[in-house]
Amino acid sequence: MTPSLLERVDAVLERLGDVGGIEAGVGALRESFGGRVRVFVGGAEDVAGPVRRALETAALPVEVCGDPLLADALVTVVRPTPARPPQPDPVHLAAPASCLLVLSPVDETVGGTADGWAGVCAWYTDPGRLPWIPGAVVAVAGRAAEGAARLEPGEIEALAAIAESPVGERLTTTVDRFRGPDPPDPAPAIRTRLLSRLGLFGVRSAVEALASGRTDPAGVQEYLRQASGMAALGEAVVGRFGGHAEVLRARSVLLALQRLAAGSGEEVREVVERSVEEVLAKSPELTVLRLESLVLSGLVEVGDGERAELLALTRG
C-alpha cells in the first residue's frame, strides 16, 4: 500500500531524528505533527485580539497557534480605509492558498456609526478589490464576535430595555449618543460597559435581535455570531483550511525542517534537503498547493476558466 503524505513526512522525521545538531528540533516537530491545522491570527492587537479570542472559543476543526513559524495557515486582521487599502505582506504573496484576510475596518467604540462599518466592508469585499488574495476576504466585527459568547444575563436585560425604549433605535446610531445621559434606564455606566463588550455594531445588532423576538441568550448570541461575520469567518476557515489539513501540516513541517537545517553545517543541510525533495517528488498534493499559491499571487497568469478549474481541484 502506498504511504500517505503524513506517513511519508513522519518517516522523514524519524530518519532525521538521529542527525546530530537538529535532533532536538526534529523531535519537537514530530511531537507536534498531525492533528488539526494550526492557524496564526496576526495584526495589530486591538483588531486581531478579539478575532483571535473568538476563534479560540469557536467549535472549528483548527487550533489557534501563538507562533507564526509553527502555524500551518495565517489569518491576518487589518483595519483598512478606502483611502489606504491593505497591502500584501510576504506571507500572503508567498502562500496565499493558506491565508485569509479579515477586515475589522472601524473603531467600534470611539466615533463612527454601525452603518459605516457595513459600508466599508462592502467596499473591500467587492470581487477583485484585493486581487492578491482573491476569494479570501472576510469582514468581522471583532468586539461583537468575541463579546457574543460572554454576554451576562444582566447585560442582556439592559439590551432588552434599550430594544423596548422608544428612543432605542436612535440611541444606537452613534457612540456619543449611546454614551449620553439620556435615557436614565439603562444607566450610562451600563451602556458604556455594553459598548466595551460588543462595540457599537454589536450593541445595535443585539438590540435588533431582541426587538425581533429573540429573547433567550442563545438566540441573541447566534444572531450576533451571524451579524458580526463570525459565522462567515468560520465557514471560510473550514473551507480554506479544514479540508486540506494533511497538506498544510506536511508543508509547514517541511518548511520547519529547512529552517532547522539552515543554521547547521553543510552535511546536515544536504541530508535535510534530500529528504525534503524526496517527499516533494512523491507528493503531488504539495505540488498542487504550490501551483495554487503561484496562481493566486499572480506569479503565474492563467485565464479565468483555468483558475476556476484549479480552485475546484484544490478546494473541492
GROMACS .gro file of C-alpha atoms in nm:
model
  316
    1MET     CA    1   0.000   0.000   0.000
    2THR     CA    2   0.131   0.346  -0.093
    3PRO     CA    3   0.215   0.554   0.216
    4SER     CA    4   0.002   0.861   0.275
    5LEU     CA    5   0.151   1.211   0.273
    6LEU     CA    6   0.158   1.225   0.652
    7GLU     CA    7   0.323   0.884   0.668
    8ARG     CA    8   0.593   0.997   0.424
    9VAL     CA    9   0.664   1.308   0.630
   10ASP     CA   10   0.665   1.111   0.955
   11ALA     CA   11   0.916   0.866   0.806
   12VAL     CA   12   1.145   1.158   0.720
   13LEU     CA   13   1.115   1.296   1.073
   14GLU     CA   14   1.200   0.956   1.218
   15ARG     CA   15   1.505   0.925   0.994
   16LEU     CA   16   1.630   1.278   1.070
   17GLY     CA   17   1.580   1.233   1.444
   18ASP     CA   18   1.929   1.085   1.471
   19VAL     CA   19   2.106   1.360   1.276
   20GLY     CA   20   2.338   1.549   1.507
   21GLY     CA   21   2.268   1.917   1.568
   22ILE     CA   22   1.898   1.911   1.477
   23GLU     CA   23   1.771   1.611   1.674
   24ALA     CA   24   1.601   1.822   1.942
   25GLY     CA   25   1.422   2.036   1.686
   26VAL     CA   26   1.316   1.733   1.483
   27GLY     CA   27   1.188   1.564   1.799
   28ALA     CA   28   0.975   1.870   1.880
   29LEU     CA   29   0.837   1.872   1.525
   30ARG     CA   30   0.744   1.507   1.546
   31GLU     CA   31   0.563   1.555   1.875
   32SER     CA   32   0.351   1.834   1.730
   33PHE     CA   33   0.296   1.670   1.391
   34GLY     CA   34  -0.054   1.566   1.290
   35GLY     CA   35  -0.381   1.680   1.440
   36ARG     CA   36  -0.572   1.991   1.344
   37VAL     CA   37  -0.449   2.273   1.124
   38ARG     CA   38  -0.273   2.537   1.334
   39VAL     CA   39  -0.376   2.892   1.249
   40PHE     CA   40  -0.191   3.207   1.349
   41VAL     CA   41  -0.403   3.523   1.382
   42GLY     CA   42  -0.184   3.825   1.309
   43GLY     CA   43  -0.229   4.200   1.301
   44ALA     CA   44  -0.244   4.489   1.546
   45GLU     CA   45  -0.363   4.358   1.881
   46ASP     CA   46  -0.659   4.595   1.909
   47VAL     CA   47  -0.818   4.440   1.599
   48ALA     CA   48  -0.656   4.094   1.588
   49GLY     CA   49  -0.707   4.017   1.958
   50PRO     CA   50  -1.089   3.999   1.954
   51VAL     CA   51  -1.089   3.789   1.636
   52ARG     CA   52  -0.826   3.554   1.778
   53ARG     CA   53  -1.018   3.506   2.104
   54ALA     CA   54  -1.342   3.449   1.913
   55LEU     CA   55  -1.173   3.180   1.702
   56GLU     CA   56  -1.029   3.016   2.013
   57THR     CA   57  -1.377   2.959   2.153
   58ALA     CA   58  -1.539   2.862   1.823
   59ALA     CA   59  -1.611   2.496   1.750
   60LEU     CA   60  -1.389   2.470   1.442
   61PRO     CA   61  -1.151   2.196   1.319
   62VAL     CA   62  -0.848   2.423   1.366
   63GLU     CA   63  -0.618   2.517   1.652
   64VAL     CA   64  -0.521   2.880   1.713
   65CYS     CA   65  -0.142   2.898   1.732
   66GLY     CA   66   0.063   3.170   1.901
   67ASP     CA   67   0.375   3.137   1.683
   68PRO     CA   68   0.360   3.215   1.309
   69LEU     CA   69   0.663   2.993   1.246
   70LEU     CA   70   0.474   2.693   1.384
   71ALA     CA   71   0.148   2.772   1.208
   72ASP     CA   72   0.011   2.594   0.903
   73ALA     CA   73  -0.213   2.882   0.796
   74LEU     CA   74  -0.242   3.256   0.853
   75VAL     CA   75  -0.539   3.481   0.931
   76THR     CA   76  -0.438   3.847   0.908
   77VAL     CA   77  -0.668   4.107   1.062
   78VAL     CA   78  -0.648   4.465   0.935
   79ARG     CA   79  -0.841   4.786   0.984
   80PRO     CA   80  -0.835   4.940   0.636
   81THR     CA   81  -0.989   5.253   0.495
   82PRO     CA   82  -1.075   5.303   0.128
   83ALA     CA   83  -0.805   5.573   0.108
   84ARG     CA   84  -0.538   5.330   0.238
   85PRO     CA   85  -0.615   4.974   0.126
   86PRO     CA   86  -0.426   4.691   0.297
   87GLN     CA   87  -0.107   4.582   0.128
   88PRO     CA   88   0.000   4.219   0.083
   89ASP     CA   89   0.267   4.103   0.325
   90PRO     CA   90   0.537   3.850   0.223
   91VAL     CA   91   0.338   3.558   0.362
   92HIS     CA   92   0.033   3.643   0.153
   93LEU     CA   93   0.243   3.671  -0.160
   94ALA     CA   94   0.437   3.351  -0.092
   95ALA     CA   95   0.144   3.129   0.008
   96PRO     CA   96  -0.195   3.290  -0.049
   97ALA     CA   97  -0.357   2.946  -0.062
   98SER     CA   98  -0.303   2.918   0.313
   99CYS     CA   99  -0.406   3.273   0.405
  100LEU     CA  100  -0.723   3.461   0.491
  101LEU     CA  101  -0.763   3.836   0.527
  102VAL     CA  102  -1.008   3.964   0.788
  103LEU     CA  103  -1.132   4.322   0.777
  104SER     CA  104  -1.224   4.496   1.100
  105PRO     CA  105  -1.249   4.837   0.942
  106VAL     CA  106  -1.357   5.094   1.202
  107ASP     CA  107  -1.303   5.174   1.566
  108GLU     CA  108  -1.618   5.030   1.716
  109THR     CA  109  -1.609   5.224   2.042
  110VAL     CA  110  -1.489   5.574   1.951
  111GLY     CA  111  -1.700   5.761   1.700
  112GLY     CA  112  -1.844   5.630   1.377
  113THR     CA  113  -2.174   5.457   1.308
  114ALA     CA  114  -2.278   5.098   1.266
  115ASP     CA  115  -2.388   5.165   0.909
  116GLY     CA  116  -2.042   5.298   0.828
  117TRP     CA  117  -1.889   4.966   0.933
  118ALA     CA  118  -2.110   4.776   0.689
  119GLY     CA  119  -2.034   5.021   0.408
  120VAL     CA  120  -1.656   4.985   0.435
  121CYS     CA  121  -1.690   4.607   0.448
  122ALA     CA  122  -1.894   4.609   0.128
  123TRP     CA  123  -1.628   4.820  -0.044
  124TYR     CA  124  -1.344   4.580   0.040
  125THR     CA  125  -1.525   4.252  -0.013
  126ASP     CA  126  -1.629   4.350  -0.365
  127PRO     CA  127  -1.482   4.083  -0.600
  128GLY     CA  128  -1.148   4.189  -0.745
  129ARG     CA  129  -1.086   4.466  -0.492
  130LEU     CA  130  -0.784   4.283  -0.347
  131PRO     CA  131  -0.656   4.070  -0.636
  132TRP     CA  132  -0.356   3.936  -0.445
  133ILE     CA  133  -0.579   3.735  -0.211
  134PRO     CA  134  -0.897   3.666  -0.409
  135GLY     CA  135  -1.188   3.483  -0.256
  136ALA     CA  136  -1.037   3.500   0.090
  137VAL     CA  137  -1.154   3.829   0.240
  138VAL     CA  138  -1.397   3.823   0.533
  139ALA     CA  139  -1.541   4.119   0.725
  140VAL     CA  140  -1.573   4.067   1.101
  141ALA     CA  141  -1.680   4.297   1.383
  142GLY     CA  142  -1.426   4.171   1.632
  143ARG     CA  143  -1.578   4.302   1.953
  144ALA     CA  144  -1.923   4.172   1.864
  145ALA     CA  145  -1.780   3.833   1.767
  146GLU     CA  146  -1.585   3.799   2.090
  147GLY     CA  147  -1.845   3.954   2.319
  148ALA     CA  148  -2.135   3.744   2.193
  149ALA     CA  149  -2.023   3.438   2.389
  150ARG     CA  150  -1.955   3.641   2.705
  151LEU     CA  151  -2.281   3.829   2.746
  152GLU     CA  152  -2.411   3.812   3.102
  153PRO     CA  153  -2.782   3.792   3.196
  154GLY     CA  154  -2.780   4.147   3.334
  155GLU     CA  155  -2.631   4.277   3.010
  156ILE     CA  156  -2.899   4.107   2.803
  157GLU     CA  157  -3.162   4.265   3.029
  158ALA     CA  158  -3.007   4.608   2.967
  159LEU     CA  159  -3.005   4.546   2.593
  160ALA     CA  160  -3.371   4.440   2.613
  161ALA     CA  161  -3.456   4.767   2.789
  162ILE     CA  162  -3.293   4.957   2.502
  163ALA     CA  163  -3.485   4.748   2.248
  164GLU     CA  164  -3.813   4.835   2.424
  165SER     CA  165  -3.731   5.205   2.460
  166PRO     CA  166  -3.900   5.446   2.215
  167VAL     CA  167  -3.557   5.607   2.161
  168GLY     CA  168  -3.366   5.277   2.142
  169GLU     CA  169  -3.306   5.284   1.767
  170ARG     CA  170  -3.185   5.645   1.772
  171LEU     CA  171  -2.966   5.569   2.075
  172THR     CA  172  -2.760   5.311   1.885
  173THR     CA  173  -2.676   5.527   1.583
  174THR     CA  174  -2.361   5.692   1.726
  175VAL     CA  175  -2.120   5.627   2.010
  176ASP     CA  176  -2.163   5.976   2.160
  177ARG     CA  177  -2.540   5.939   2.170
  178PHE     CA  178  -2.517   5.591   2.321
  179ARG     CA  179  -2.287   5.717   2.597
  180GLY     CA  180  -2.503   6.023   2.672
  181PRO     CA  181  -2.704   6.086   2.989
  182ASP     CA  182  -3.044   6.001   2.840
  183PRO     CA  183  -3.238   5.785   2.881
  184PRO     CA  184  -3.178   5.708   3.252
  185ASP     CA  185  -3.252   5.335   3.207
  186PRO     CA  186  -3.022   5.160   3.149
  187ALA     CA  187  -2.774   5.389   3.322
  188PRO     CA  188  -2.490   5.542   3.116
  189ALA     CA  189  -2.235   5.333   3.308
  190ILE     CA  190  -2.412   5.015   3.200
  191ARG     CA  191  -2.431   5.134   2.841
  192THR     CA  192  -2.058   5.212   2.847
  193ARG     CA  193  -1.990   4.857   2.962
  194LEU     CA  194  -2.207   4.720   2.680
  195LEU     CA  195  -2.013   4.932   2.434
  196SER     CA  196  -1.685   4.796   2.566
  197ARG     CA  197  -1.818   4.441   2.545
  198LEU     CA  198  -1.975   4.449   2.198
  199GLY     CA  199  -1.879   4.769   2.019
  200LEU     CA  200  -2.146   4.991   1.867
  201PHE     CA  201  -2.216   4.748   1.583
  202GLY     CA  202  -2.261   4.461   1.829
  203VAL     CA  203  -2.490   4.663   2.054
  204ARG     CA  204  -2.709   4.759   1.763
  205SER     CA  205  -2.719   4.400   1.636
  206ALA     CA  206  -2.812   4.267   1.981
  207VAL     CA  207  -3.090   4.524   2.010
  208GLU     CA  208  -3.218   4.418   1.667
  209ALA     CA  209  -3.217   4.054   1.781
  210LEU     CA  210  -3.416   4.132   2.095
  211ALA     CA  211  -3.659   4.356   1.909
  212SER     CA  212  -3.730   4.073   1.664
  213GLY     CA  213  -3.829   3.837   1.945
  214ARG     CA  214  -3.503   3.655   2.020
  215THR     CA  215  -3.514   3.694   2.396
  216ASP     CA  216  -3.314   3.388   2.503
  217PRO     CA  217  -2.934   3.425   2.542
  218ALA     CA  218  -2.865   3.153   2.284
  219GLY     CA  219  -3.080   3.330   2.026
  220VAL     CA  220  -2.909   3.665   2.084
  221GLN     CA  221  -2.565   3.505   2.068
  222GLU     CA  222  -2.641   3.326   1.741
  223TYR     CA  223  -2.778   3.648   1.589
  224LEU     CA  224  -2.456   3.826   1.690
  225ARG     CA  225  -2.245   3.543   1.551
  226GLN     CA  226  -2.413   3.583   1.214
  227ALA     CA  227  -2.427   3.965   1.213
  228SER     CA  228  -2.066   4.007   1.330
  229GLY     CA  229  -1.930   3.796   1.045
  230MET     CA  230  -1.800   3.528   1.281
  231ALA     CA  231  -2.017   3.262   1.114
  232ALA     CA  232  -1.880   3.363   0.773
  233LEU     CA  233  -1.524   3.353   0.908
  234GLY     CA  234  -1.581   3.005   1.047
  235GLU     CA  235  -1.708   2.889   0.708
  236ALA     CA  236  -1.408   3.047   0.535
  237VAL     CA  237  -1.161   2.888   0.777
  238VAL     CA  238  -1.318   2.545   0.735
  239GLY     CA  239  -1.348   2.582   0.357
  240ARG     CA  240  -0.995   2.709   0.305
  241PHE     CA  241  -0.804   2.512   0.569
  242GLY     CA  242  -1.016   2.234   0.716
  243GLY     CA  243  -1.031   2.015   0.409
  244HIS     CA  244  -0.657   2.041   0.344
  245ALA     CA  245  -0.523   1.969   0.691
  246GLU     CA  246  -0.279   1.699   0.582
  247VAL     CA  247  -0.127   1.905   0.303
  248LEU     CA  248  -0.094   2.221   0.514
  249ARG     CA  249   0.053   2.031   0.810
  250ALA     CA  250   0.301   1.848   0.585
  251ARG     CA  251   0.413   2.167   0.413
  252SER     CA  252   0.471   2.352   0.742
  253VAL     CA  253   0.681   2.063   0.878
  254LEU     CA  254   0.896   2.054   0.564
  255LEU     CA  255   0.948   2.430   0.585
  256ALA     CA  256   1.039   2.397   0.953
  257LEU     CA  257   1.293   2.128   0.867
  258GLN     CA  258   1.455   2.358   0.614
  259ARG     CA  259   1.474   2.636   0.874
  260LEU     CA  260   1.638   2.397   1.119
  261ALA     CA  261   1.893   2.289   0.863
  262ALA     CA  262   1.974   2.646   0.758
  263GLY     CA  263   2.166   2.702   1.081
  264SER     CA  264   2.357   2.375   1.061
  265GLY     CA  265   2.661   2.252   0.874
  266GLU     CA  266   2.667   2.175   0.502
  267GLU     CA  267   2.640   1.800   0.555
  268VAL     CA  268   2.324   1.836   0.765
  269ARG     CA  269   2.172   2.079   0.516
  270GLU     CA  270   2.231   1.835   0.231
  271VAL     CA  271   2.072   1.546   0.423
  272VAL     CA  272   1.764   1.754   0.507
  273GLU     CA  273   1.729   1.892   0.154
  274ARG     CA  274   1.746   1.541   0.005
  275SER     CA  275   1.479   1.424   0.247
  276VAL     CA  276   1.253   1.718   0.169
  277GLU     CA  277   1.298   1.673  -0.206
  278GLU     CA  278   1.216   1.305  -0.168
  279VAL     CA  279   0.880   1.388  -0.009
  280LEU     CA  280   0.804   1.659  -0.266
  281ALA     CA  281   0.879   1.423  -0.555
  282LYS     CA  282   0.628   1.169  -0.424
  283SER     CA  283   0.358   1.416  -0.315
  284PRO     CA  284   0.152   1.571  -0.595
  285GLU     CA  285  -0.073   1.726  -0.327
  286LEU     CA  286   0.207   1.963  -0.230
  287THR     CA  287   0.275   2.047  -0.595
  288VAL     CA  288  -0.091   2.139  -0.648
  289LEU     CA  289  -0.088   2.358  -0.336
  290ARG     CA  290   0.220   2.539  -0.462
  291LEU     CA  291   0.060   2.584  -0.804
  292GLU     CA  292  -0.249   2.736  -0.642
  293SER     CA  293  -0.028   2.980  -0.450
  294LEU     CA  294   0.158   3.079  -0.767
  295VAL     CA  295  -0.170   3.145  -0.950
  296LEU     CA  296  -0.334   3.335  -0.663
  297SER     CA  297  -0.025   3.551  -0.613
  298GLY     CA  298  -0.016   3.642  -0.981
  299LEU     CA  299   0.329   3.494  -1.039
  300VAL     CA  300   0.168   3.253  -1.285
  301GLU     CA  301  -0.102   3.402  -1.507
  302VAL     CA  302  -0.392   3.186  -1.626
  303GLY     CA  303  -0.733   3.256  -1.773
  304ASP     CA  304  -1.050   3.271  -1.568
  305GLY     CA  305  -1.153   2.924  -1.678
  306GLU     CA  306  -0.821   2.766  -1.584
  307ARG     CA  307  -0.825   2.948  -1.248
  308ALA     CA  308  -1.174   2.816  -1.173
  309GLU     CA  309  -1.067   2.462  -1.262
  310LEU     CA  310  -0.762   2.486  -1.039
  311LEU     CA  311  -0.959   2.615  -0.740
  312ALA     CA  312  -1.222   2.344  -0.792
  313LEU     CA  313  -0.941   2.087  -0.785
  314THR     CA  314  -0.767   2.224  -0.475
  315ARG     CA  315  -1.070   2.324  -0.269
  316GLY     CA  316  -1.315   2.056  -0.367
   0.00000   0.00000   0.00000
